[in-house]
Structure formats: structure tokens, C-alpha cells
């Protein structure tokens, strides 16, 4: 997967210390490198003698051209002194990418009363001009280089920018239409394209059936690897070797179709025609692909696939998502809830060393292809992109795993801060019974990403919007 490219455009103003600005340019770059984030940084070295943005007469056009040529996904304008607000705004407008605004906190005036940088004052100026240019930006509180608030804000911005870049290039492989009775899975394909640029690549169940049978018949290293993965990671005592091979072939076929179509997620009609055609359920194939960072959602849930990509990107693609039904309340804990699906949660999240590959427990034909068991608890983010009547929102909430009764399928019991509040928000919409979870706190990054996605409103339930902003400011 391509790394995120961050443009690094430090700025100064001619009336303040050029030497101090250059010193901070170097120190800020060193600090960014020390965070250990797997990103590419594109700086301004070679464009002028200082590698700084400071002269609007010749600077804005050349810097914008350079960063556009490098195809940066976001740009960071640290103010190493007051900065040159008009040049910053011109470059930011030309790029049309997420913008980070921050500057290192000023030192005390010198003994003679002179000040070297006036960084904070410059940030006020640049913020105003960016607003004039109608350019959204992220602001991290003016703070010292070693303050936790800078590291927190920088990392959160990078994660938010990663969400935006994946969202803006979304193409979803749609395998089959939604199941007939699932009206909740309706989506407006034209509106998704017109409003957000999200593309669907639809194929039929005949297409995936033929592709899976071809993969099973032709063999090859990908099929061999998938079969070995299932044998190594799962207890296959309840199924046959043919079942294992068919699930592996379906996984190989789905991945090839996604790669060939340029899709980053898949939504599949998982029942019930598919098992009639190839004799298996796709749940385990879905789980394996989701573990490989190609999230697959059940019941042709397009909005669920969009959510999965966003949540995965907010974690910098370093953790798998899981796609769950929000099903029943905990029998003893009033703030507890069951997150469940038939057998599609990533195998890597399983509590058991080798969860069972099994036959599906709900359908009369009991086709094989699920894997069952509890996944690990801990802290999680629960999210859902959804919309109706032309309005789109992103539900955001945090949960933690708790103990609960055994149930069939893939599952985890969770506790939230106020379940009746969650339930009301989910029922009154625009949401459904599907959600996406991840074992990471990505709520601030998803919240921040929404300001770069016109038409998408963040809808946090826990933490609240005020709590998210306070955390980003370092107030909590």
C-alpha cells in the first residue's frame, strides 16, 4: 500500500529572525522523524536557499507546482516565525489537500526587549487568510516542540489525512445486489458518486461463481497459500478438504477481482444464492481478506464498506476492522451489547488459538464456510457512515470488551457509556444495525477528517464533540 505523502512547507517572515526560523525548520523535521510514522515527507529543499516558504512574489507558484508534482496527500505549514500568510494560503488553495497549521511557542523577549519570532501572532493571521480562501485547515495549539499536544495533534492530522485520501479514491467491488428483504441496505449510487466521488464496481453472483471455480480448478501459489493459511490458523475438523479448497478459491477470486477493478473494499451478497452455486458460505473468505486490509462487508452493505475503509485508514492501515451486527443487550449489564456476525470477523482477532471452521448454523442447508468464536476485547472504536434523504453522518463511539454469554458466530460483548443514548441515536438514524469496529482509538482522526469531506457530518456519541476538541487541545 502506498505511503501517505506529507508536504512539509515551513514558513517565515522577513521582519523576524531568519536564523531562528531556519533552526526551527530543522528541529521540527527532526521531531517529525522521531515519531516513527510510516509516511513520506516532501520538503522544499532546493527550491530556494533556505528550504522555507517566505517570498510570495516568486514562492507560491513554484512551491505549489513542486508539491503537486510530488502528489502530496496533505501539507504541513509550521510557522517558524510569524510566517507569510498570503503565500501559505495561495499554496494551500492550489493543492486542495488537508492543511495542518501549527507553530512552536515563542520564547521570552530578549534583554533588549526585541522578539525573534512572534509565531503565535502569525498563526492568527494565517488562520484568517485561509478562511478568506475558503480552505479548511487543522489547527494544533501553539506549543513547545516537545509538548505532547504537538505530537498528539500531528499524528491525529496524519491519520485524518489518510482517511481523506482513501475516501477520495474509494471504489467498492459490489458482488450481487442487496438481499431482497434487506431494505436497510439500500444506497444511492448516483448520489455517492456525485457528492463524494465514491464509485461502485458491480458484478453478478454468476461472475464470482465462475471466478471462484476457475481459481479452484487452475490452482497456483495464491490458492496454495490460502489453503495453508486456513489449515494453520483454524480447526478444520468439522469440514472436508474440498470445503477448505473452495473457501480458499473464493478468497483468491474475490481478491483478484478487487485488485483488477482497483477496488479497496468489497460488499457481497453473502446469502443465500451463493452457497447454492458453490456450496459454501463466504464468511471465512471475507474474514481473511479483511485481515489483509481489503475489508469485506456482508449483505451488500455499501455504506458499511465505506465505513470500513475510513476506520482502517484512521488507524494508518495497521489494524484490521470487524464488521458487526448490533444485536442484543447484555442480560446483566444495562450498558452492555452484543456485536455479532455469522463468522466474518478477522481470524487474527480470535481469542482461541485455532477457532473452528464450521458449517453455517442459521440456514437449513448448513453450508460450510464460517469460522466461529469470540474475539478479544479491550478498547475499541465503533463507527458507521450512513445517510438518507440526502444527508450523511458518521456515527462515532468508544466501547470496551466485557465478558458475556457464549453465542454462535463471531462475536464480542462490549460496554458503552450510556446504551439507551446509543440506542436512541442509532434507531432515529440515519443508521442501521450494522457497525464497524476496530481495536484502536480513531475517533479524533475520523472527526477531524470530516471537515475535509463536504456533506459528511461527524456524529460522536462518546466522547462528545467538546471532549474531542479538548483532547486535541491538550486540555484533558
Coordinates of C-alpha atoms in Angstrom, one line a residue:
X1 CA 0.0 0.0 0.0
X2 CA 1.3 3.4 -0.9
X3 CA 2.6 5.6 2.0
X4 CA 0.9 8.8 2.7
X5 CA 2.9 11.8 1.3
X6 CA 3.1 14.8 3.6
X7 CA 4.2 18.2 2.1
X8 CA 6.5 20.0 4.6
X9 CA 6.4 23.7 3.9
X10 CA 7.8 25.6 6.9
X11 CA 7.3 29.4 6.7
X12 CA 9.0 32.6 8.0
X13 CA 8.6 36.3 7.6
X14 CA 11.3 38.8 6.5
X15 CA 10.9 41.1 9.5
X16 CA 11.8 38.4 12.1
X17 CA 14.9 36.3 12.7
X18 CA 15.8 34.2 9.6
X19 CA 18.4 32.3 11.6
X20 CA 15.9 31.3 14.3
X21 CA 13.4 30.3 11.6
X22 CA 15.9 28.1 9.9
X23 CA 16.9 26.5 13.3
X24 CA 13.2 25.6 13.9
X25 CA 12.8 24.3 10.4
X26 CA 15.5 21.7 11.1
X27 CA 14.3 20.9 14.6
X28 CA 10.6 20.4 13.6
X29 CA 11.7 18.0 10.8
X30 CA 13.8 16.0 13.3
X31 CA 10.9 15.9 15.7
X32 CA 8.5 14.6 12.9
X33 CA 11.0 11.9 12.0
X34 CA 11.3 10.8 15.7
X35 CA 7.6 10.0 15.8
X36 CA 8.2 6.9 13.7
X37 CA 5.2 7.2 11.4
X38 CA 5.5 5.3 8.2
X39 CA 5.0 8.3 5.8
X40 CA 6.9 10.1 3.1
X41 CA 7.8 13.7 3.7
X42 CA 8.3 16.0 0.8
X43 CA 10.2 19.2 1.8
X44 CA 11.1 22.4 0.0
X45 CA 14.9 21.8 -0.2
X46 CA 16.3 23.0 -3.4
X47 CA 13.5 25.4 -4.3
X48 CA 15.4 28.3 -2.6
X49 CA 18.5 28.7 -0.5
X50 CA 16.6 28.1 2.8
X51 CA 14.0 25.4 2.1
X52 CA 11.5 27.8 3.6
X53 CA 8.3 29.5 2.3
X54 CA 8.8 33.2 2.7
X55 CA 8.6 35.2 -0.6
X56 CA 5.1 35.4 -2.2
X57 CA 6.4 37.2 -5.3
X58 CA 8.2 34.0 -6.5
X59 CA 7.3 31.4 -3.9
X60 CA 3.7 30.4 -4.0
X61 CA 3.5 29.2 -7.6
X62 CA 6.8 27.3 -7.5
X63 CA 6.1 25.6 -4.2
X64 CA 2.5 24.6 -5.2
X65 CA 3.9 23.2 -8.5
X66 CA 6.5 21.2 -6.6
X67 CA 4.1 19.7 -4.2
X68 CA 1.5 19.0 -6.9
X69 CA 4.2 17.2 -8.9
X70 CA 5.1 15.1 -5.9
X71 CA 1.4 14.3 -5.4
X72 CA 1.3 15.1 -1.7
X73 CA -1.8 13.9 0.2
X74 CA -1.6 16.7 2.8
X75 CA 0.6 19.7 3.7
X76 CA 2.0 21.0 7.0
X77 CA 2.8 24.7 7.3
X78 CA 4.8 25.1 10.5
X79 CA 5.3 28.8 11.3
X80 CA 8.9 29.1 12.3
X81 CA 8.4 32.7 13.0
X82 CA 5.4 35.0 12.1
X83 CA 5.2 33.4 8.7
X84 CA 4.0 34.6 5.3
X85 CA 0.2 34.1 5.4
X86 CA -0.6 35.1 1.8
X87 CA 1.9 32.5 0.4
X88 CA 0.6 29.8 2.7
X89 CA -3.0 30.5 1.7
X90 CA -2.1 30.5 -2.0
X91 CA -0.3 27.2 -1.8
X92 CA -3.0 25.6 0.3
X93 CA -5.7 26.7 -2.1
X94 CA -3.8 25.4 -5.1
X95 CA -3.3 22.0 -3.5
X96 CA -6.8 21.4 -2.2
X97 CA -5.4 18.9 0.4
X98 CA -5.8 18.7 4.2
X99 CA -3.8 21.5 5.8
X100 CA -2.0 21.5 9.2
X101 CA -1.3 24.8 10.9
X102 CA 1.0 25.0 13.9
X103 CA 4.0 26.9 15.3
X104 CA 6.4 26.4 18.1
X105 CA 5.7 28.5 21.2
X106 CA 7.6 31.8 21.4
X107 CA 10.4 32.3 23.9
X108 CA 10.6 35.3 26.2
X109 CA 11.7 38.6 24.6
X110 CA 15.5 39.3 24.6
X111 CA 17.0 41.5 27.3
X112 CA 16.8 44.5 25.0
X113 CA 13.1 43.9 24.5
X114 CA 13.3 42.5 21.0
X115 CA 11.3 39.4 20.0
X116 CA 12.7 36.9 17.5
X117 CA 9.7 35.2 16.1
X118 CA 6.1 36.2 17.1
X119 CA 4.9 32.8 15.9
X120 CA 1.5 32.9 17.7
X121 CA 0.6 36.3 16.1
X122 CA 1.4 34.9 12.7
X123 CA -0.9 31.9 13.2
X124 CA -3.8 34.2 13.9
X125 CA -3.1 36.0 10.6
X126 CA -2.7 32.8 8.6
X127 CA -5.9 31.3 10.0
X128 CA -7.9 34.3 8.9
X129 CA -6.5 34.3 5.4
X130 CA -7.2 30.6 5.0
X131 CA -10.8 31.3 5.9
X132 CA -10.8 34.1 3.3
X133 CA -9.6 31.5 0.7
X134 CA -12.3 29.0 1.9
X135 CA -9.6 26.5 2.7
X136 CA -10.4 24.1 5.6
X137 CA -7.4 23.5 7.9
X138 CA -6.5 21.7 11.1
X139 CA -5.0 23.7 13.9
X140 CA -2.8 22.4 16.7
X141 CA -2.4 24.7 19.7
X142 CA 0.7 26.8 19.7
X143 CA 3.0 24.8 21.9
X144 CA 6.6 23.8 22.5
X145 CA 8.3 21.3 20.2
X146 CA 8.4 18.7 23.0
X147 CA 4.9 19.2 24.3
X148 CA 2.6 16.2 24.0
X149 CA 0.0 18.3 22.4
X150 CA 2.1 18.8 19.3
X151 CA 2.8 15.1 18.9
X152 CA -0.8 14.2 19.5
X153 CA -2.1 16.8 17.0
X154 CA 0.5 15.9 14.4
X155 CA -0.3 12.2 14.5
X156 CA -4.0 12.8 14.5
X157 CA -3.8 15.1 11.5
X158 CA -1.8 12.5 9.5
X159 CA -4.3 9.8 10.4
X160 CA -7.2 12.2 9.4
X161 CA -5.4 13.0 6.1
X162 CA -5.0 9.2 5.5
X163 CA -8.8 8.9 5.9
X164 CA -9.4 11.7 3.4
X165 CA -7.1 10.3 0.8
X166 CA -8.7 6.8 0.9
X167 CA -12.2 8.3 1.0
X168 CA -11.5 10.4 -2.1
X169 CA -10.3 7.4 -4.1
X170 CA -13.0 4.9 -2.9
X171 CA -14.1 2.2 -5.3
X172 CA -16.1 -0.7 -3.9
X173 CA -16.5 -4.1 -5.6
X174 CA -20.2 -4.9 -5.3
X175 CA -20.8 -8.6 -5.6
X176 CA -24.5 -9.0 -6.3
X177 CA -27.5 -6.8 -5.3
X178 CA -28.7 -6.5 -1.7
X179 CA -30.8 -9.4 -0.4
X180 CA -34.4 -8.8 -1.3
X181 CA -35.7 -8.3 2.2
X182 CA -32.9 -6.0 3.4
X183 CA -34.3 -2.6 2.7
X184 CA -31.9 -1.2 5.2
X185 CA -29.1 -1.9 2.8
X186 CA -30.4 0.4 0.1
X187 CA -27.9 3.1 -1.0
X188 CA -28.0 5.9 -3.6
X189 CA -25.2 5.0 -6.0
X190 CA -25.6 8.2 -8.1
X191 CA -25.5 10.4 -5.0
X192 CA -22.4 8.7 -3.6
X193 CA -20.6 9.4 -6.9
X194 CA -21.9 13.0 -7.3
X195 CA -21.4 14.1 -3.7
X196 CA -18.3 12.1 -2.6
X197 CA -16.7 10.7 -5.8
X198 CA -17.3 7.2 -4.5
X199 CA -17.5 4.6 -7.3
X200 CA -19.2 1.2 -7.3
X201 CA -17.9 -1.7 -9.5
X202 CA -20.8 -4.1 -9.6
X203 CA -20.6 -7.7 -10.7
X204 CA -23.1 -10.6 -10.6
X205 CA -23.1 -13.7 -8.5
X206 CA -22.5 -15.6 -11.7
X207 CA -19.3 -13.7 -12.2
X208 CA -18.0 -14.5 -8.7
X209 CA -19.1 -18.2 -9.1
X210 CA -17.2 -18.6 -12.3
X211 CA -14.1 -16.8 -10.9
X212 CA -14.1 -19.0 -7.8
X213 CA -14.5 -22.2 -9.8
X214 CA -11.7 -21.1 -12.2
X215 CA -9.4 -20.4 -9.2
X216 CA -10.2 -23.8 -7.7
X217 CA -9.5 -25.6 -10.9
X218 CA -6.4 -23.8 -12.0
X219 CA -4.6 -23.8 -8.7
X220 CA -1.5 -21.7 -8.3
X221 CA 0.6 -20.3 -5.5
X222 CA -2.2 -17.9 -4.2
X223 CA -4.6 -20.8 -3.8
X224 CA -1.9 -23.0 -2.1
X225 CA -1.1 -20.1 0.3
X226 CA -4.8 -19.6 1.1
X227 CA -5.4 -23.3 1.8
X228 CA -2.3 -23.4 4.0
X229 CA -3.4 -20.3 5.9
X230 CA -6.8 -22.0 6.7
X231 CA -5.1 -25.2 7.8
X232 CA -2.6 -23.3 10.0
X233 CA -5.0 -20.9 11.6
X234 CA -8.2 -22.8 12.0
X235 CA -9.6 -26.1 13.4
X236 CA -10.9 -27.7 10.3
X237 CA -12.1 -31.0 11.9
X238 CA -15.7 -30.3 11.1
X239 CA -15.3 -29.7 7.4
X240 CA -13.8 -31.5 4.4
X241 CA -10.7 -30.8 2.4
X242 CA -13.0 -29.8 -0.5
X243 CA -14.7 -27.2 1.7
X244 CA -11.3 -25.7 2.6
X245 CA -10.3 -25.6 -1.0
X246 CA -13.5 -23.9 -2.1
X247 CA -13.3 -21.2 0.6
X248 CA -9.6 -20.6 -0.4
X249 CA -10.6 -20.4 -4.0
X250 CA -13.4 -17.9 -3.2
X251 CA -10.9 -15.7 -1.3
X252 CA -8.4 -15.8 -4.2
X253 CA -11.1 -14.9 -6.7
X254 CA -12.5 -12.0 -4.6
X255 CA -9.1 -10.6 -4.1
X256 CA -8.2 -10.8 -7.8
X257 CA -11.5 -9.1 -8.8
X258 CA -10.9 -6.3 -6.3
X259 CA -7.3 -5.7 -7.4
X260 CA -8.2 -5.9 -11.1
X261 CA -11.0 -3.4 -10.7
X262 CA -9.0 -1.0 -8.4
X263 CA -11.4 -1.6 -5.5
X264 CA -10.2 -1.1 -1.9
X265 CA -13.3 -2.8 -0.3
X266 CA -15.9 -5.4 -1.1
X267 CA -19.6 -5.6 -0.4
X268 CA -21.0 -9.1 -1.1
X269 CA -24.5 -10.7 -1.2
X270 CA -23.4 -13.4 1.2
X271 CA -26.6 -15.4 1.3
X272 CA -28.4 -17.4 0.1
X273 CA -27.8 -17.8 -3.6
X274 CA -24.0 -18.0 -3.3
X275 CA -24.0 -21.2 -1.3
X276 CA -26.4 -22.8 -3.7
X277 CA -24.0 -22.0 -6.5
X278 CA -20.7 -23.1 -5.0
X279 CA -21.7 -25.0 -1.9
X280 CA -20.0 -22.7 0.7
X281 CA -20.6 -19.6 2.7
X282 CA -18.2 -16.7 2.1
X283 CA -17.8 -15.6 5.7
X284 CA -14.3 -17.0 6.3
X285 CA -13.1 -15.7 2.9
X286 CA -14.5 -12.3 4.0
X287 CA -12.6 -12.6 7.3
X288 CA -9.2 -13.5 5.6
X289 CA -9.5 -10.6 3.1
X290 CA -10.4 -8.2 5.9
X291 CA -7.2 -9.3 7.7
X292 CA -5.3 -8.5 4.5
X293 CA -6.6 -4.9 4.5
X294 CA -9.3 -5.5 1.9
X295 CA -12.4 -5.2 4.2
X296 CA -15.5 -7.2 3.1
X297 CA -19.0 -6.4 4.3
X298 CA -21.9 -8.7 4.3
X299 CA -25.4 -8.3 2.8
X300 CA -24.1 -5.9 0.1
X301 CA -23.7 -3.2 2.7
X302 CA -22.1 -0.4 0.6
X303 CA -22.2 2.1 3.5
X304 CA -20.6 -0.5 5.7
X305 CA -17.7 -0.9 3.2
X306 CA -17.2 2.8 3.1
X307 CA -17.1 2.9 6.9
X308 CA -14.6 0.0 6.9
X309 CA -12.1 1.8 4.6
X310 CA -12.4 5.0 6.7
X311 CA -11.9 3.3 10.0
X312 CA -9.0 1.2 8.7
X313 CA -7.3 4.4 7.2
X314 CA -7.7 6.2 10.5
X315 CA -5.6 3.5 12.1
X316 CA -3.0 4.1 9.4
X317 CA -3.9 0.6 8.0
X318 CA -2.1 -1.0 10.9
X319 CA -5.1 -2.9 12.4
X320 CA -8.0 -4.9 11.0
X321 CA -11.6 -3.8 11.2
X322 CA -14.5 -6.1 12.0
X323 CA -18.0 -5.8 10.6
X324 CA -20.8 -6.5 13.1
X325 CA -24.5 -6.6 13.7
X326 CA -25.5 -4.6 16.8
X327 CA -27.8 -7.3 18.1
X328 CA -29.0 -7.7 21.7
X329 CA -28.4 -6.1 25.1
X330 CA -26.3 -7.9 27.7
X331 CA -28.5 -10.0 30.1
X332 CA -27.0 -8.4 33.2
X333 CA -25.2 -5.2 32.2
X334 CA -27.6 -2.4 31.1
X335 CA -24.8 -0.7 29.1
X336 CA -23.6 -3.9 27.5
X337 CA -24.3 -5.0 23.9
X338 CA -23.5 -7.9 21.6
X339 CA -21.5 -7.2 18.4
X340 CA -22.0 -10.3 16.2
X341 CA -21.9 -11.7 12.7
X342 CA -22.2 -15.1 11.3
X343 CA -18.5 -15.8 11.0
X344 CA -16.6 -13.0 9.3
X345 CA -14.5 -11.3 12.0
X346 CA -10.8 -11.4 11.2
X347 CA -9.1 -14.6 12.4
X348 CA -6.2 -12.6 13.9
X349 CA -8.7 -11.1 16.5
X350 CA -9.8 -14.5 17.8
X351 CA -9.5 -15.4 21.5
X352 CA -8.9 -19.0 20.7
X353 CA -5.6 -20.1 19.2
X354 CA -7.4 -22.0 16.4
X355 CA -11.1 -21.1 16.1
X356 CA -13.3 -23.6 14.4
X357 CA -14.2 -23.5 10.7
X358 CA -17.8 -24.7 10.7
X359 CA -21.0 -25.1 8.8
X360 CA -23.4 -22.2 9.0
X361 CA -25.7 -22.5 11.9
X362 CA -28.7 -20.5 10.6
X363 CA -29.6 -22.0 7.2
X364 CA -31.3 -25.3 6.5
X365 CA -28.5 -26.5 4.1
X366 CA -25.8 -25.8 6.7
X367 CA -23.2 -24.9 4.1
X368 CA -19.6 -24.7 5.4
X369 CA -17.5 -21.6 5.3
X370 CA -17.9 -19.7 8.6
X371 CA -15.5 -19.5 11.4
X372 CA -16.8 -19.1 14.9
X373 CA -15.7 -17.8 18.2
X374 CA -15.2 -14.8 20.4
X375 CA -12.7 -12.1 19.5
X376 CA -10.6 -10.2 22.0
X377 CA -12.0 -7.3 24.0
X378 CA -10.1 -4.2 25.1
X379 CA -10.7 -0.6 23.9
X380 CA -12.5 -0.2 20.6
X381 CA -13.9 2.4 18.3
X382 CA -17.4 1.7 16.8
X383 CA -18.3 3.7 13.7
X384 CA -20.9 3.9 11.0
X385 CA -21.1 6.0 7.8
X386 CA -24.7 6.3 6.7
X387 CA -27.3 8.6 5.2
X388 CA -30.7 9.1 3.8
X389 CA -32.8 11.9 2.4
X390 CA -29.6 13.5 1.0
X391 CA -27.9 13.9 4.4
X392 CA -24.9 11.8 5.5
X393 CA -23.4 11.4 9.0
X394 CA -20.6 9.5 10.7
X395 CA -21.5 7.8 14.0
X396 CA -18.6 7.6 16.4
X397 CA -18.4 5.9 19.8
X398 CA -16.0 4.1 22.1
X399 CA -16.5 0.8 23.7
X400 CA -14.7 -1.8 25.8
X401 CA -14.9 -5.6 25.7
X402 CA -16.6 -7.3 28.6
X403 CA -17.5 -10.9 29.5
X404 CA -20.8 -12.3 28.4
X405 CA -22.7 -15.5 27.4
X406 CA -21.5 -17.8 24.7
X407 CA -23.2 -17.4 21.4
X408 CA -22.8 -18.8 17.9
X409 CA -20.9 -17.0 15.1
X410 CA -18.2 -14.4 15.5
X411 CA -18.9 -12.1 18.5
X412 CA -17.7 -9.8 21.2
X413 CA -19.7 -8.3 24.1
X414 CA -19.0 -4.6 24.7
X415 CA -19.8 -2.0 27.3
X416 CA -20.5 1.7 26.4
X417 CA -21.1 4.8 28.5
X418 CA -24.8 5.1 28.1
X419 CA -26.5 2.4 26.0
X420 CA -30.0 4.0 25.9
X421 CA -28.4 7.1 24.4
X422 CA -26.6 5.0 21.8
X423 CA -29.8 3.0 21.0
X424 CA -31.8 6.2 20.5
X425 CA -29.2 7.7 18.2
X426 CA -28.9 4.5 16.2
X427 CA -32.6 3.9 15.8
X428 CA -33.5 7.6 15.0
X429 CA -30.9 7.5 12.3
X430 CA -29.7 7.7 9.7
X431 CA -28.1 4.4 10.9
X432 CA -28.9 0.7 10.7
X433 CA -28.0 -2.4 12.6
X434 CA -24.5 -2.7 11.1
X435 CA -21.3 -1.2 12.5
X436 CA -17.6 -1.3 12.1
X437 CA -15.3 -1.9 15.0
X438 CA -11.5 -1.6 15.4
X439 CA -9.2 -2.1 18.4
X440 CA -7.9 1.5 18.4
X441 CA -9.0 5.0 19.3
X442 CA -9.5 6.5 15.9
X443 CA -12.4 8.8 16.9
X444 CA -10.4 12.1 16.8
X445 CA -8.9 11.3 13.4
X446 CA -12.3 10.4 11.9
X447 CA -13.8 13.5 13.5
X448 CA -11.1 15.7 12.0
X449 CA -11.4 14.0 8.6
X450 CA -15.0 15.1 8.3
X451 CA -14.1 18.7 7.9
X452 CA -12.3 17.8 4.6
X453 CA -15.3 15.8 3.3
X454 CA -18.1 18.3 2.4
X455 CA -21.5 16.9 3.1
X456 CA -20.4 14.5 5.8
X457 CA -21.2 15.5 9.4
X458 CA -19.5 13.8 12.4
X459 CA -21.9 12.4 15.0
X460 CA -19.9 11.5 18.1
X461 CA -21.8 10.0 21.0
X462 CA -18.9 9.2 23.3
X463 CA -16.7 11.2 23.5
X464 CA -18.7 14.3 22.8
X465 CA -17.6 16.9 20.3
X466 CA -16.4 19.2 23.1
X467 CA -14.4 16.3 24.7
X468 CA -12.7 15.5 21.4
X469 CA -11.7 19.1 20.9
X470 CA -10.5 19.4 24.5
X471 CA -8.4 16.3 24.0
X472 CA -6.8 17.7 20.8
X473 CA -6.0 21.0 22.6
X474 CA -4.3 19.1 25.4
X475 CA -6.9 20.3 27.9
X476 CA -7.6 16.7 29.1

